[in-house]
PDB file of C-alpha atoms in Angstrom:
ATOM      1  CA  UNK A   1     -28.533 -13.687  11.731  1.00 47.00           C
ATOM      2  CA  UNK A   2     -25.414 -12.345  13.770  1.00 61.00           C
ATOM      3  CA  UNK A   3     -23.182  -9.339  12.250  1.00 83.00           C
ATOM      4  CA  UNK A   4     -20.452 -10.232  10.108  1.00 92.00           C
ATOM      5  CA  UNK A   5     -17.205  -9.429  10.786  1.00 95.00           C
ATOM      6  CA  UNK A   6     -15.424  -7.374   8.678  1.00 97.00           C
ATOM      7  CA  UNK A   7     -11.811  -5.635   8.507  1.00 98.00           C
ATOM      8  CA  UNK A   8      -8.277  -5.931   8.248  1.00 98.00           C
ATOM      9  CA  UNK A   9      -5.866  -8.330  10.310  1.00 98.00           C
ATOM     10  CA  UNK A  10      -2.154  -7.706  10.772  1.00 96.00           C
ATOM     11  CA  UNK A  11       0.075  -7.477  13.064  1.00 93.00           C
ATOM     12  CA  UNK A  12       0.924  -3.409  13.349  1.00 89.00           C
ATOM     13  CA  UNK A  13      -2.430  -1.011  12.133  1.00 92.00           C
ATOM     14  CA  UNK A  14      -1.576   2.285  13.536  1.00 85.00           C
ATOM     15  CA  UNK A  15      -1.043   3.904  10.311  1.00 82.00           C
ATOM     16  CA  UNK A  16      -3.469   2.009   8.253  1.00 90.00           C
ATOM     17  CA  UNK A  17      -6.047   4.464   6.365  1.00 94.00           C
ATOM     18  CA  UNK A  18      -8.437   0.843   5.279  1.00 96.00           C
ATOM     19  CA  UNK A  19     -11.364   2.051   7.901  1.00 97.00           C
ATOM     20  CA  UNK A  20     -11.854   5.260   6.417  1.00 96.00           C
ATOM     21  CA  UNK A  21     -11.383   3.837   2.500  1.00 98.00           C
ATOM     22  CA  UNK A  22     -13.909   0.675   3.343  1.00 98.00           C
ATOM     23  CA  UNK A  23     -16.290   2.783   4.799  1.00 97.00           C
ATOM     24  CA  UNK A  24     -16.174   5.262   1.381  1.00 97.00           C
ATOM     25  CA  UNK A  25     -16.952   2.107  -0.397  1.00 97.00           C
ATOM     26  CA  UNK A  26     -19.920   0.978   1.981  1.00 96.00           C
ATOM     27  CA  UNK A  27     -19.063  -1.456   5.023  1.00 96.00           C
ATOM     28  CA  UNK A  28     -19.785   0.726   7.509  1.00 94.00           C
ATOM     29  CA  UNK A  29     -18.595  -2.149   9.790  1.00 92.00           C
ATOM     30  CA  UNK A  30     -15.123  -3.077   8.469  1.00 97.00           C
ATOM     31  CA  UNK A  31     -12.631  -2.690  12.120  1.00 97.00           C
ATOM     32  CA  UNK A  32      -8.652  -3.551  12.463  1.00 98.00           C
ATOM     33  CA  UNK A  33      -7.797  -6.303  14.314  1.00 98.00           C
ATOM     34  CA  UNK A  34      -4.162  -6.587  15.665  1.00 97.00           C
ATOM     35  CA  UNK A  35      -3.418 -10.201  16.286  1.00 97.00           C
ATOM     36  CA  UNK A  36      -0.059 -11.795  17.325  1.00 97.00           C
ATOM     37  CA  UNK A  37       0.700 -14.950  15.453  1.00 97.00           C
ATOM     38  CA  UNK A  38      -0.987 -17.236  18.002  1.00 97.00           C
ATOM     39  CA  UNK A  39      -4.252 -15.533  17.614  1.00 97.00           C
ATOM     40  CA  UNK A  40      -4.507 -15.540  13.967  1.00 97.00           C
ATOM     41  CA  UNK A  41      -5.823 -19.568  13.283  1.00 97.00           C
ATOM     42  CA  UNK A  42      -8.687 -18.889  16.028  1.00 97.00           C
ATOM     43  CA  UNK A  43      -9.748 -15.072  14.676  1.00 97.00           C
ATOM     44  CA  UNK A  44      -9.862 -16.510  10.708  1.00 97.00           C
ATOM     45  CA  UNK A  45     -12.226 -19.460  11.320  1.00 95.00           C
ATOM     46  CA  UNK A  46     -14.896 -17.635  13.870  1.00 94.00           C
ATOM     47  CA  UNK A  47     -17.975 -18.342  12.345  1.00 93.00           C
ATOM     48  CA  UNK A  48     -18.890 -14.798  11.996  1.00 95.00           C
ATOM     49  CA  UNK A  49     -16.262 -13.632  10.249  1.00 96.00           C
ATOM     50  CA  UNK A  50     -17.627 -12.378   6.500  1.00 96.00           C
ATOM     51  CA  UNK A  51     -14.115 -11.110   4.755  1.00 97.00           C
ATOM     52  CA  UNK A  52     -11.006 -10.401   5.884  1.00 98.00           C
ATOM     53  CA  UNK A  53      -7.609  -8.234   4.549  1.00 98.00           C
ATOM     54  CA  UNK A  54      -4.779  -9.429   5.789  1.00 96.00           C
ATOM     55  CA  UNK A  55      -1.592  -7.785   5.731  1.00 92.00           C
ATOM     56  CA  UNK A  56       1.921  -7.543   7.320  1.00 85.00           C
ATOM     57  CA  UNK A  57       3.003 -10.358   8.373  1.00 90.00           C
ATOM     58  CA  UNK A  58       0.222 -12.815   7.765  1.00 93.00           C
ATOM     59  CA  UNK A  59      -0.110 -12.861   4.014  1.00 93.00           C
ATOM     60  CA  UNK A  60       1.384 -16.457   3.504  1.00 93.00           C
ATOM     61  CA  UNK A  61       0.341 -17.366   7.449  1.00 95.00           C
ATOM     62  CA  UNK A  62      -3.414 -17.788   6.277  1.00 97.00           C
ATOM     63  CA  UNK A  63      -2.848 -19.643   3.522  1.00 97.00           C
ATOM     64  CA  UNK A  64      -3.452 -23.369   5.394  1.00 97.00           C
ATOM     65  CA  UNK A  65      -6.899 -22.247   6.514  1.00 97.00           C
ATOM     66  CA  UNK A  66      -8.117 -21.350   3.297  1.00 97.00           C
ATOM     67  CA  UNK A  67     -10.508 -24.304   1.319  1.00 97.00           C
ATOM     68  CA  UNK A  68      -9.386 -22.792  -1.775  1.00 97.00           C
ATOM     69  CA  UNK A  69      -7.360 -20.091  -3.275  1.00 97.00           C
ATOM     70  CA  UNK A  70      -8.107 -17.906  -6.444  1.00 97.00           C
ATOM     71  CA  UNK A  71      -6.272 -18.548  -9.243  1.00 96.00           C
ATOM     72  CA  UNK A  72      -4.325 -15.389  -8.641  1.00 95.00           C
ATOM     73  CA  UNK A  73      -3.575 -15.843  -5.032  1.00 96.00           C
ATOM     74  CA  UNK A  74      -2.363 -19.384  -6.370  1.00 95.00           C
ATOM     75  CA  UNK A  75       0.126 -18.003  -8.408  1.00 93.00           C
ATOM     76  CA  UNK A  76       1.724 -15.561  -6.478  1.00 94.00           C
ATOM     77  CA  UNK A  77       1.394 -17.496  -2.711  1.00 94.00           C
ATOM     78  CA  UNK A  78       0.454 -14.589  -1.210  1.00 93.00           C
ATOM     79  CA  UNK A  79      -3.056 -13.956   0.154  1.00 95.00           C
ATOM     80  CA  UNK A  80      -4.575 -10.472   1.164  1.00 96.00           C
ATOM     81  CA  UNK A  81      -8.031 -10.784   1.298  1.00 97.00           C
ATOM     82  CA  UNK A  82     -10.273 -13.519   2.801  1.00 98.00           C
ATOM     83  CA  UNK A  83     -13.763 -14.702   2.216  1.00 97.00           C
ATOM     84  CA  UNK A  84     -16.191 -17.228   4.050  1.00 96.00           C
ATOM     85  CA  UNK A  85     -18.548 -18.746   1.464  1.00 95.00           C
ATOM     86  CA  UNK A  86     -22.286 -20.021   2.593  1.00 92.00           C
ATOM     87  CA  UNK A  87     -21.252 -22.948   3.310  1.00 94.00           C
ATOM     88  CA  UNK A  88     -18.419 -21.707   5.875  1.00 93.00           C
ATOM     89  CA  UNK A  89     -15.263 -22.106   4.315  1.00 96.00           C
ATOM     90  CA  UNK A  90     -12.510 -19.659   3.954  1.00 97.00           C
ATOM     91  CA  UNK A  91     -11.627 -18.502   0.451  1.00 98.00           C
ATOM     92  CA  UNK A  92      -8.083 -16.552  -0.383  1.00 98.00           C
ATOM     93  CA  UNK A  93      -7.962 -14.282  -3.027  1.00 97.00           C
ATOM     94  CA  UNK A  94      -4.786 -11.666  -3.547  1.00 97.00           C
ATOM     95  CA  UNK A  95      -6.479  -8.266  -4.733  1.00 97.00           C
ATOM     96  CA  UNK A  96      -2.888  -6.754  -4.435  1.00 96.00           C
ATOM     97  CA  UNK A  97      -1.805  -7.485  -7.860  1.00 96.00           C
ATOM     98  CA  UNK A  98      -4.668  -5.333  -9.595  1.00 96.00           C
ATOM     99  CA  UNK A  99      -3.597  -2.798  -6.721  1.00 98.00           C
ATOM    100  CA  UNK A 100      -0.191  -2.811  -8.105  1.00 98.00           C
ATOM    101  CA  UNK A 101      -1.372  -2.796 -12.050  1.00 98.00           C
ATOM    102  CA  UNK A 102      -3.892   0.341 -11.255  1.00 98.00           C
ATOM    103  CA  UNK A 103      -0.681   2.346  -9.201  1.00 98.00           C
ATOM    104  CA  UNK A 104       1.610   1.367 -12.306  1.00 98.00           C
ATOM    105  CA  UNK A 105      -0.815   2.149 -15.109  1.00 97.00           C
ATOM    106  CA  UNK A 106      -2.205   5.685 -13.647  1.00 97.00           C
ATOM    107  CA  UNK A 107       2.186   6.725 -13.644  1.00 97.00           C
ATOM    108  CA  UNK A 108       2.199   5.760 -16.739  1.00 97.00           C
ATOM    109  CA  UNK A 109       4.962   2.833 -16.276  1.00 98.00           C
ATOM    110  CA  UNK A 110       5.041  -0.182 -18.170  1.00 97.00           C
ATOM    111  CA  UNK A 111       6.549  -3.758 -17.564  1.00 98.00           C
ATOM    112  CA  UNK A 112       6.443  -5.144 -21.002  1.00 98.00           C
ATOM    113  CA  UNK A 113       9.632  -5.895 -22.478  1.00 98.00           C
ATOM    114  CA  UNK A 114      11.975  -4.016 -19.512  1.00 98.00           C
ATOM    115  CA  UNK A 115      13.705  -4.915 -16.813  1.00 98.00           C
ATOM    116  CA  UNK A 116      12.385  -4.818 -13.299  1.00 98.00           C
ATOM    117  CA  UNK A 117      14.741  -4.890  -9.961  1.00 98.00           C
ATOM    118  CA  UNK A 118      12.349  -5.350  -6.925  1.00 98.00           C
ATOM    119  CA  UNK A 119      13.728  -4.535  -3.721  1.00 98.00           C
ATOM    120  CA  UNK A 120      12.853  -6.915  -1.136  1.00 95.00           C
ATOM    121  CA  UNK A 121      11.525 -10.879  -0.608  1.00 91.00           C
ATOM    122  CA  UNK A 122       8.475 -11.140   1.452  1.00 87.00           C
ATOM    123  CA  UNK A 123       4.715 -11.239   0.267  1.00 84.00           C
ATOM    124  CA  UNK A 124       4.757  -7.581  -1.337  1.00 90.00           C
ATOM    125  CA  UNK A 125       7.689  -8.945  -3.138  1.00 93.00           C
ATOM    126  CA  UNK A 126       6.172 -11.609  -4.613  1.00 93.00           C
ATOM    127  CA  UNK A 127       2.544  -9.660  -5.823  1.00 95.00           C
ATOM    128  CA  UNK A 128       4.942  -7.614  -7.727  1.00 97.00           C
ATOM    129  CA  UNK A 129       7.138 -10.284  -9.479  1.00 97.00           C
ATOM    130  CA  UNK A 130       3.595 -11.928 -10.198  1.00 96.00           C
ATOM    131  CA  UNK A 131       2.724  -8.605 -11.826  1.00 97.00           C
ATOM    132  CA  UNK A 132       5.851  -8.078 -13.749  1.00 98.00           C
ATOM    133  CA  UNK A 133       5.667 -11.677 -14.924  1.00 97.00           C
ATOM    134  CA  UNK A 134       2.325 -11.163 -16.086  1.00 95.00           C
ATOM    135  CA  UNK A 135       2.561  -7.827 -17.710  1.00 96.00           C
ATOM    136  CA  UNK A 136       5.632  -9.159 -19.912  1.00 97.00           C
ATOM    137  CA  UNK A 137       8.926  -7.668 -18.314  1.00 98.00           C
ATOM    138  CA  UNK A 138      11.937  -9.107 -19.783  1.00 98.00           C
ATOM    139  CA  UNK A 139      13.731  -9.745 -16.912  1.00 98.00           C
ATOM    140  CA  UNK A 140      12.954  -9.823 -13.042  1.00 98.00           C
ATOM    141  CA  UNK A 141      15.659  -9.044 -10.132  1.00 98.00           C
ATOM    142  CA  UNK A 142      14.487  -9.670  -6.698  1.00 97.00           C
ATOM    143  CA  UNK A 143      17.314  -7.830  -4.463  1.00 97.00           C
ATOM    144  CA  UNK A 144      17.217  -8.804  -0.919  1.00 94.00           C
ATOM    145  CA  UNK A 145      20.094  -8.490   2.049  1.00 91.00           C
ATOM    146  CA  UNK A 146      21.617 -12.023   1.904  1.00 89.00           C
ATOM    147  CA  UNK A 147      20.051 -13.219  -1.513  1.00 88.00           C
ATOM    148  CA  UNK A 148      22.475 -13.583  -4.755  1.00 92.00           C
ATOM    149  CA  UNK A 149      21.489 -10.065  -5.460  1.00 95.00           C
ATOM    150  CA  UNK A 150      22.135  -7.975  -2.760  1.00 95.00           C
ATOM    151  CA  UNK A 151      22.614  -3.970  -1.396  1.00 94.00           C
ATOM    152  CA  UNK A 152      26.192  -5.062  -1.995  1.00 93.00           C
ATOM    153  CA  UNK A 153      26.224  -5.940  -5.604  1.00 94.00           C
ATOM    154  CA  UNK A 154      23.573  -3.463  -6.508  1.00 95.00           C
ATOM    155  CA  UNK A 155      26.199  -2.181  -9.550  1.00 95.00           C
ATOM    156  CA  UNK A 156      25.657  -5.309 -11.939  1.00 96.00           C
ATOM    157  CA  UNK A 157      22.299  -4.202 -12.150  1.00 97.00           C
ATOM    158  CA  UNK A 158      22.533  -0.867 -13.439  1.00 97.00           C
ATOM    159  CA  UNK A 159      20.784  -1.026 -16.259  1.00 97.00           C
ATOM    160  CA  UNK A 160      17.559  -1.782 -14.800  1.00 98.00           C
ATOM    161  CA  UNK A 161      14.831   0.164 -16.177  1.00 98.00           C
ATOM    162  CA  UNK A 162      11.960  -0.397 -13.517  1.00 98.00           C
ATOM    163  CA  UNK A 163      12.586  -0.155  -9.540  1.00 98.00           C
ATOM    164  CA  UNK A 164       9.776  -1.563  -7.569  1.00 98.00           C
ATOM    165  CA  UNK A 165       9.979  -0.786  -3.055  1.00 98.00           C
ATOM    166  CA  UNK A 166       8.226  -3.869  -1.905  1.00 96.00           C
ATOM    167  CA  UNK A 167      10.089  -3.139   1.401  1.00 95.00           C
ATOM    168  CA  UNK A 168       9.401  -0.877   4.630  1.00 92.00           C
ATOM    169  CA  UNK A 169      12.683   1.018   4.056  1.00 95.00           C
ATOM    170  CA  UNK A 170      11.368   4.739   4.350  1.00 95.00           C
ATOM    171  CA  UNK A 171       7.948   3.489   5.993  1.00 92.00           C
ATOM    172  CA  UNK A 172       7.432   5.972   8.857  1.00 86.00           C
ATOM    173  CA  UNK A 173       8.561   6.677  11.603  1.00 87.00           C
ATOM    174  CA  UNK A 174      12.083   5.532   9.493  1.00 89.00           C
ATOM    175  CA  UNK A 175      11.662   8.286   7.244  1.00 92.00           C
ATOM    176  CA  UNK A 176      14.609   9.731   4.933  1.00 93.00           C
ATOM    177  CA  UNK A 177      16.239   6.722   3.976  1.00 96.00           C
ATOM    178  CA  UNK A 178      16.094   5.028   0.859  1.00 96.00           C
ATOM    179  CA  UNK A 179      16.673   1.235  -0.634  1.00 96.00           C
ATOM    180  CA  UNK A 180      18.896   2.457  -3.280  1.00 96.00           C
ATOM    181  CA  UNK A 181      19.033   6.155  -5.416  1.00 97.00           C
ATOM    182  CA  UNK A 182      17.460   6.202  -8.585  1.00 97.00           C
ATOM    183  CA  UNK A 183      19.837   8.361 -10.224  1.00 96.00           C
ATOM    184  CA  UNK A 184      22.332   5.102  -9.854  1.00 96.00           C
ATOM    185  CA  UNK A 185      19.787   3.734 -12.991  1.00 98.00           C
ATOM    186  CA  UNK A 186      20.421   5.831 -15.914  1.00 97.00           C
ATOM    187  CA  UNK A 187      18.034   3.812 -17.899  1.00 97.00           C
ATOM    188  CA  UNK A 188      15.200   3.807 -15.326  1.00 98.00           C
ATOM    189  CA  UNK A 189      12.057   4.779 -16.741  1.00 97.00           C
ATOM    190  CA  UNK A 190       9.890   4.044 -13.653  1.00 98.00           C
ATOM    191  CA  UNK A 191       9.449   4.140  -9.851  1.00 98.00           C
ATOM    192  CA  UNK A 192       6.996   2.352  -7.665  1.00 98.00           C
ATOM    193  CA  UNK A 193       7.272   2.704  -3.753  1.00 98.00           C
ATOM    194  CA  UNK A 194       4.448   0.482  -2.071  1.00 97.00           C
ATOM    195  CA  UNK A 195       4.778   1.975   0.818  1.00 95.00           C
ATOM    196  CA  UNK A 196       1.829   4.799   1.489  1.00 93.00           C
ATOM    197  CA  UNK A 197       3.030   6.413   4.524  1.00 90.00           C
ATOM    198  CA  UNK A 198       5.218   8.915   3.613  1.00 90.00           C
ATOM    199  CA  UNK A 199       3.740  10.318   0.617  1.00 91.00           C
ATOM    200  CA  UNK A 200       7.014  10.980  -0.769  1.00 94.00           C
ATOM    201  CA  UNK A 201       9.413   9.061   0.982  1.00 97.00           C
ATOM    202  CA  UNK A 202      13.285   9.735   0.027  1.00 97.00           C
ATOM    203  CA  UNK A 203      13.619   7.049  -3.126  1.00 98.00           C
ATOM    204  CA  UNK A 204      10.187   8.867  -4.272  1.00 98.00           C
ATOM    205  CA  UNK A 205      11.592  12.073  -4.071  1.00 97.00           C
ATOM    206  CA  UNK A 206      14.831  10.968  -5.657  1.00 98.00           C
ATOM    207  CA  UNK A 207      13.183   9.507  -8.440  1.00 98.00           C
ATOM    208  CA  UNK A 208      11.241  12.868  -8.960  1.00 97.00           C
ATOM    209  CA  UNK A 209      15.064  14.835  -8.718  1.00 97.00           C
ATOM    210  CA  UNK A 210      15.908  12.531 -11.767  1.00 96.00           C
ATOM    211  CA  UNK A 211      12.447  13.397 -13.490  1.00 97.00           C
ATOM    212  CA  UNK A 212      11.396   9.795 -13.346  1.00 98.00           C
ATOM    213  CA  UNK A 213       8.020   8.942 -13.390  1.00 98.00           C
ATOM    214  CA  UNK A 214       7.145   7.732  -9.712  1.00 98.00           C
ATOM    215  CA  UNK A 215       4.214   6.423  -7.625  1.00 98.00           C
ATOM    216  CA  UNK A 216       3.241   6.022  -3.998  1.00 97.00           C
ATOM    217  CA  UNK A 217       1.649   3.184  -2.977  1.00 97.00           C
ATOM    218  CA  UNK A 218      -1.570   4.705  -1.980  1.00 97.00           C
ATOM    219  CA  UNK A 219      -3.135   3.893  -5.144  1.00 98.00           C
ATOM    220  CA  UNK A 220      -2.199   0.511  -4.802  1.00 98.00           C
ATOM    221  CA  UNK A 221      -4.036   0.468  -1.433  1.00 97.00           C
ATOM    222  CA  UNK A 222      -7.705   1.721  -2.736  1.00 98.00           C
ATOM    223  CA  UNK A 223      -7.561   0.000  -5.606  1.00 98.00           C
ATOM    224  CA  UNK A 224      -7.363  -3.353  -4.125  1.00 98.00           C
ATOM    225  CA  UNK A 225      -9.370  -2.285  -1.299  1.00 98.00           C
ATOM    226  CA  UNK A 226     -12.203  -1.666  -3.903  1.00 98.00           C
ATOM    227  CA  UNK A 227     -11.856  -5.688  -5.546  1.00 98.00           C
ATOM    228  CA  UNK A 228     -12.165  -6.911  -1.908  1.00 98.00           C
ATOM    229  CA  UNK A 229     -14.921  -4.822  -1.210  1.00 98.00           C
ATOM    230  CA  UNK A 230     -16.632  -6.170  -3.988  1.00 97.00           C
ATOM    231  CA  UNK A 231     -15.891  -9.939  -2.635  1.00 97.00           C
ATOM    232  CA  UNK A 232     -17.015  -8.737   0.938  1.00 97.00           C
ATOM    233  CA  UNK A 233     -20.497  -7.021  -0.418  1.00 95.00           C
ATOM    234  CA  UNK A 234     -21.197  -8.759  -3.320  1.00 94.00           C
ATOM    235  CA  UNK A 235     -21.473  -6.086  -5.440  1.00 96.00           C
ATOM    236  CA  UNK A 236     -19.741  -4.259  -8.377  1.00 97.00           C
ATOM    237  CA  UNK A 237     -18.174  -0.765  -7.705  1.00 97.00           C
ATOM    238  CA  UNK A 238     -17.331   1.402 -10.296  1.00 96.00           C
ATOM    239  CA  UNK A 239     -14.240   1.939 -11.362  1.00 95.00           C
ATOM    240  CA  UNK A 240     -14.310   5.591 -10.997  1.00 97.00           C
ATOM    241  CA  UNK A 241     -14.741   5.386  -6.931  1.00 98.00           C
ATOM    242  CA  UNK A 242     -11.050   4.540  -6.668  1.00 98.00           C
ATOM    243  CA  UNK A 243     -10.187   8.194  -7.780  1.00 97.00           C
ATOM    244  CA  UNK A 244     -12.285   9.670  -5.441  1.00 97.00           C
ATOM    245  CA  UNK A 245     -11.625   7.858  -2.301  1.00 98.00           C
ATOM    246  CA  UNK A 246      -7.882   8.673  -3.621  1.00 97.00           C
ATOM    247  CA  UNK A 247      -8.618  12.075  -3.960  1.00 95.00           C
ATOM    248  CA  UNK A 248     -10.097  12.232  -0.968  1.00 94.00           C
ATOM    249  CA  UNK A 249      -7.866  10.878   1.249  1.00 94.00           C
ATOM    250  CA  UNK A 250      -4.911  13.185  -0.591  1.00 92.00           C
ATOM    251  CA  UNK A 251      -6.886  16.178   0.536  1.00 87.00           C
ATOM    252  CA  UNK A 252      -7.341  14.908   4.210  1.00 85.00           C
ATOM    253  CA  UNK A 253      -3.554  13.868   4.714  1.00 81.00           C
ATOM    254  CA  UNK A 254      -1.040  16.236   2.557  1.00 79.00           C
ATOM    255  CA  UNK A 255      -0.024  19.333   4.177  1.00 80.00           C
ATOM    256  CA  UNK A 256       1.260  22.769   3.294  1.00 82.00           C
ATOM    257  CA  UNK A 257       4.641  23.885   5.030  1.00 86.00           C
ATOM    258  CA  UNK A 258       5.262  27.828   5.098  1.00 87.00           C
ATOM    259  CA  UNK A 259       8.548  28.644   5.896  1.00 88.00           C
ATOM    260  CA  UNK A 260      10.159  32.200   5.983  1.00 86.00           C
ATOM    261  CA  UNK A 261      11.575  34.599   8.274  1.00 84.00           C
ATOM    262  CA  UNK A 262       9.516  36.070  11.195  1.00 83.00           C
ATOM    263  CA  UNK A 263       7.497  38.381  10.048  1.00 83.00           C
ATOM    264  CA  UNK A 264       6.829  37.643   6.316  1.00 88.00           C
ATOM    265  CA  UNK A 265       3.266  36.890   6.844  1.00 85.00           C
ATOM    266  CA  UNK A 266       3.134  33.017   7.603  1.00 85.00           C
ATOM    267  CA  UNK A 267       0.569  33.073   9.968  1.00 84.00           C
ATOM    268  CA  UNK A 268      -1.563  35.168   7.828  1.00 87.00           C
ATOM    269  CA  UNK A 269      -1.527  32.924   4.442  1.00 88.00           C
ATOM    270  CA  UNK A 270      -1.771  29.600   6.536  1.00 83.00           C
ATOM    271  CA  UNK A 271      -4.748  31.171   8.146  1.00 85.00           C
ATOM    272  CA  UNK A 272      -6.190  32.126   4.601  1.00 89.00           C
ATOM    273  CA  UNK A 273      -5.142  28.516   3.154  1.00 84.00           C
ATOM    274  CA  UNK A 274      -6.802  27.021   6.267  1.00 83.00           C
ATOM    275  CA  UNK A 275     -10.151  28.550   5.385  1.00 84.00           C
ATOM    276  CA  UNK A 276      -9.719  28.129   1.969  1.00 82.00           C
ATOM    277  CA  UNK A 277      -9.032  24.172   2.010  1.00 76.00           C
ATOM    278  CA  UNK A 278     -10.725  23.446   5.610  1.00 77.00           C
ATOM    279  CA  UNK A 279      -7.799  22.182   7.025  1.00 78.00           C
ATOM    280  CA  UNK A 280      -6.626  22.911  10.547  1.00 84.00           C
ATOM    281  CA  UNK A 281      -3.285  25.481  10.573  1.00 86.00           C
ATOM    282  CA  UNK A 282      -0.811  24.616  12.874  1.00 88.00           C
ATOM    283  CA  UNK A 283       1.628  27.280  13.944  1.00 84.00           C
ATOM    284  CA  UNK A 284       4.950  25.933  15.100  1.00 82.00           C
ATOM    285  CA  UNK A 285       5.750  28.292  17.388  1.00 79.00           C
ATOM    286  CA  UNK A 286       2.491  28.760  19.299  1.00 80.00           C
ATOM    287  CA  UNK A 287       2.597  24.669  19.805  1.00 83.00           C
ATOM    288  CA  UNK A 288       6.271  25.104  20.943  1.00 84.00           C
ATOM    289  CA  UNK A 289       5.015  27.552  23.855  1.00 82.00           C
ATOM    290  CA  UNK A 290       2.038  25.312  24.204  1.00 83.00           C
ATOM    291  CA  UNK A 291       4.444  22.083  25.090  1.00 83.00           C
ATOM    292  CA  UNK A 292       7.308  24.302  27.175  1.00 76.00           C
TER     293      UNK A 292
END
């Protein structure tokens, strides 16, 4: 029997950590595949694919070539994670939304009964009005740049008490910009920020000025990584692995800047941290002589 193909299709992968966090869970094989949008129909129905996650901007793109769609993936038209069944038909399932109910749950934020203003329109969008819907909020605002609600009109929603990033404002390279400040909420009780790459990107750290409780979207990224592996392998995975490939991969990509005057013994406590955590230490200046 030929290898199955497994991995993760989209059309930008640079930044995506899914390798490593597959590979935790056991598919040693799982690869990224960048695909323009003429290449996706052929990739999805090779015979050899096994399973497939699909992200940005392909979510809604595979939907055509799928025999049949979860329940879940029905309900929010959005599919993230593809399987092919024995008898060699694609199946779409969206493991997103208990990605999104895991990142909201361990920050302690809860939909029921609030109001939720979700910033942006495309397939994140939508996992996360599914979510909200499901989870009882009592209202649901989808703000987008030409929609009814817009960055222009962002005022009559004020009292929203749950702020959702489903966009890639802040994503990096674009780093220290923001869809909107927290602190223009007084009654927000939660922050969500799908995006993974910053760690804390500028509405995170805004939301953490106004002591609101906040969440990456890292989180959201193992956990559904785990329900797909479970489709891919056939197999149940506990619970528990989630918080250590999430622990994990914290340790492997957070850093530790010192900054101080010359001389106040930077070089010596990065080289102490460095052994301590077995991290690499950098120092600035030595790389800035290095690159001259």
């Amino acid at each position: 029997m030929a290898k199955q193909i497994f991995g993760l299709i989209g059309r930008t992968l640079k930044h995506s950590y899914s390798v490593q966090i597959h590979q935790e869970l056991g598919n040693a094989h799982y690869q990224l595949y960048e695909l323009e949008p003429e290449q996706v129909p052929s990739f999805i129905q090779r015979p050899d694919i096994g399973g497939l996650n699909v992200t940005i901007p392909y979510k809604q793109t595979v939907i055509p070539y799928c025999t049949e769609l979860s329940p879940v993936a029905q309900a929010i038209g959005s599919v993230n994670t593809l399987v092919r069944r024995a008898d060699g038909s694609l199946y779409g399932h969206n493991t997103d939304a208990c990605g999104l109910e895991y990142m909201a749950q361990r920050a302690g934020i809860q939909f029921e009964n609030r109001k939720v203003l979700i910033f942006g329109s495309g397939g994140a969008s939508l996992t996360a009005q599914a979510v909200a819907t499901q989870q009882g909020a009592k209202q649901i605002i989808v703000v987008s740049r030409h929609g009814e609600n817009n960055y222009g009109n962002l005022a009559q929603h004020a009292d929203a008490e749950i702020l959702i990033n489903a966009t890639p404002v802040g994503m990096y390279p674009q780093v220290g910009v923001m869809v909107a400040d927290p602190a223009a909420f007084p009654h927000c009780q939660g922050v969500l920020d799908l995006i993974y790459n910053p760690r804390r990107t500028a509405f995170l750290q805004a939301a953490e000025r106004a002591n609101i409780p906040c969440s990456d979207g890292l989180p959201m990224l193992v956990e559904q990584a785990r329900a797909a592996a479970e489709l891919f392998l056939q197999c149940t995975i506990p619970d528990k692995e989630s918080e250590r490939i999430l622990h994990k991969l914290r340790q492997q990509t957070e850093n530790i800047v010192l900054i101080g005057m010359p001389g106040c013994g930077k070089s010596s406590i990065g080289a102490a941290l460095a052994q301590y955590s077995g991290r690499p230490a950098i120092d600035i200046d030595a790389e800035i002589v290095r690159n001259v």
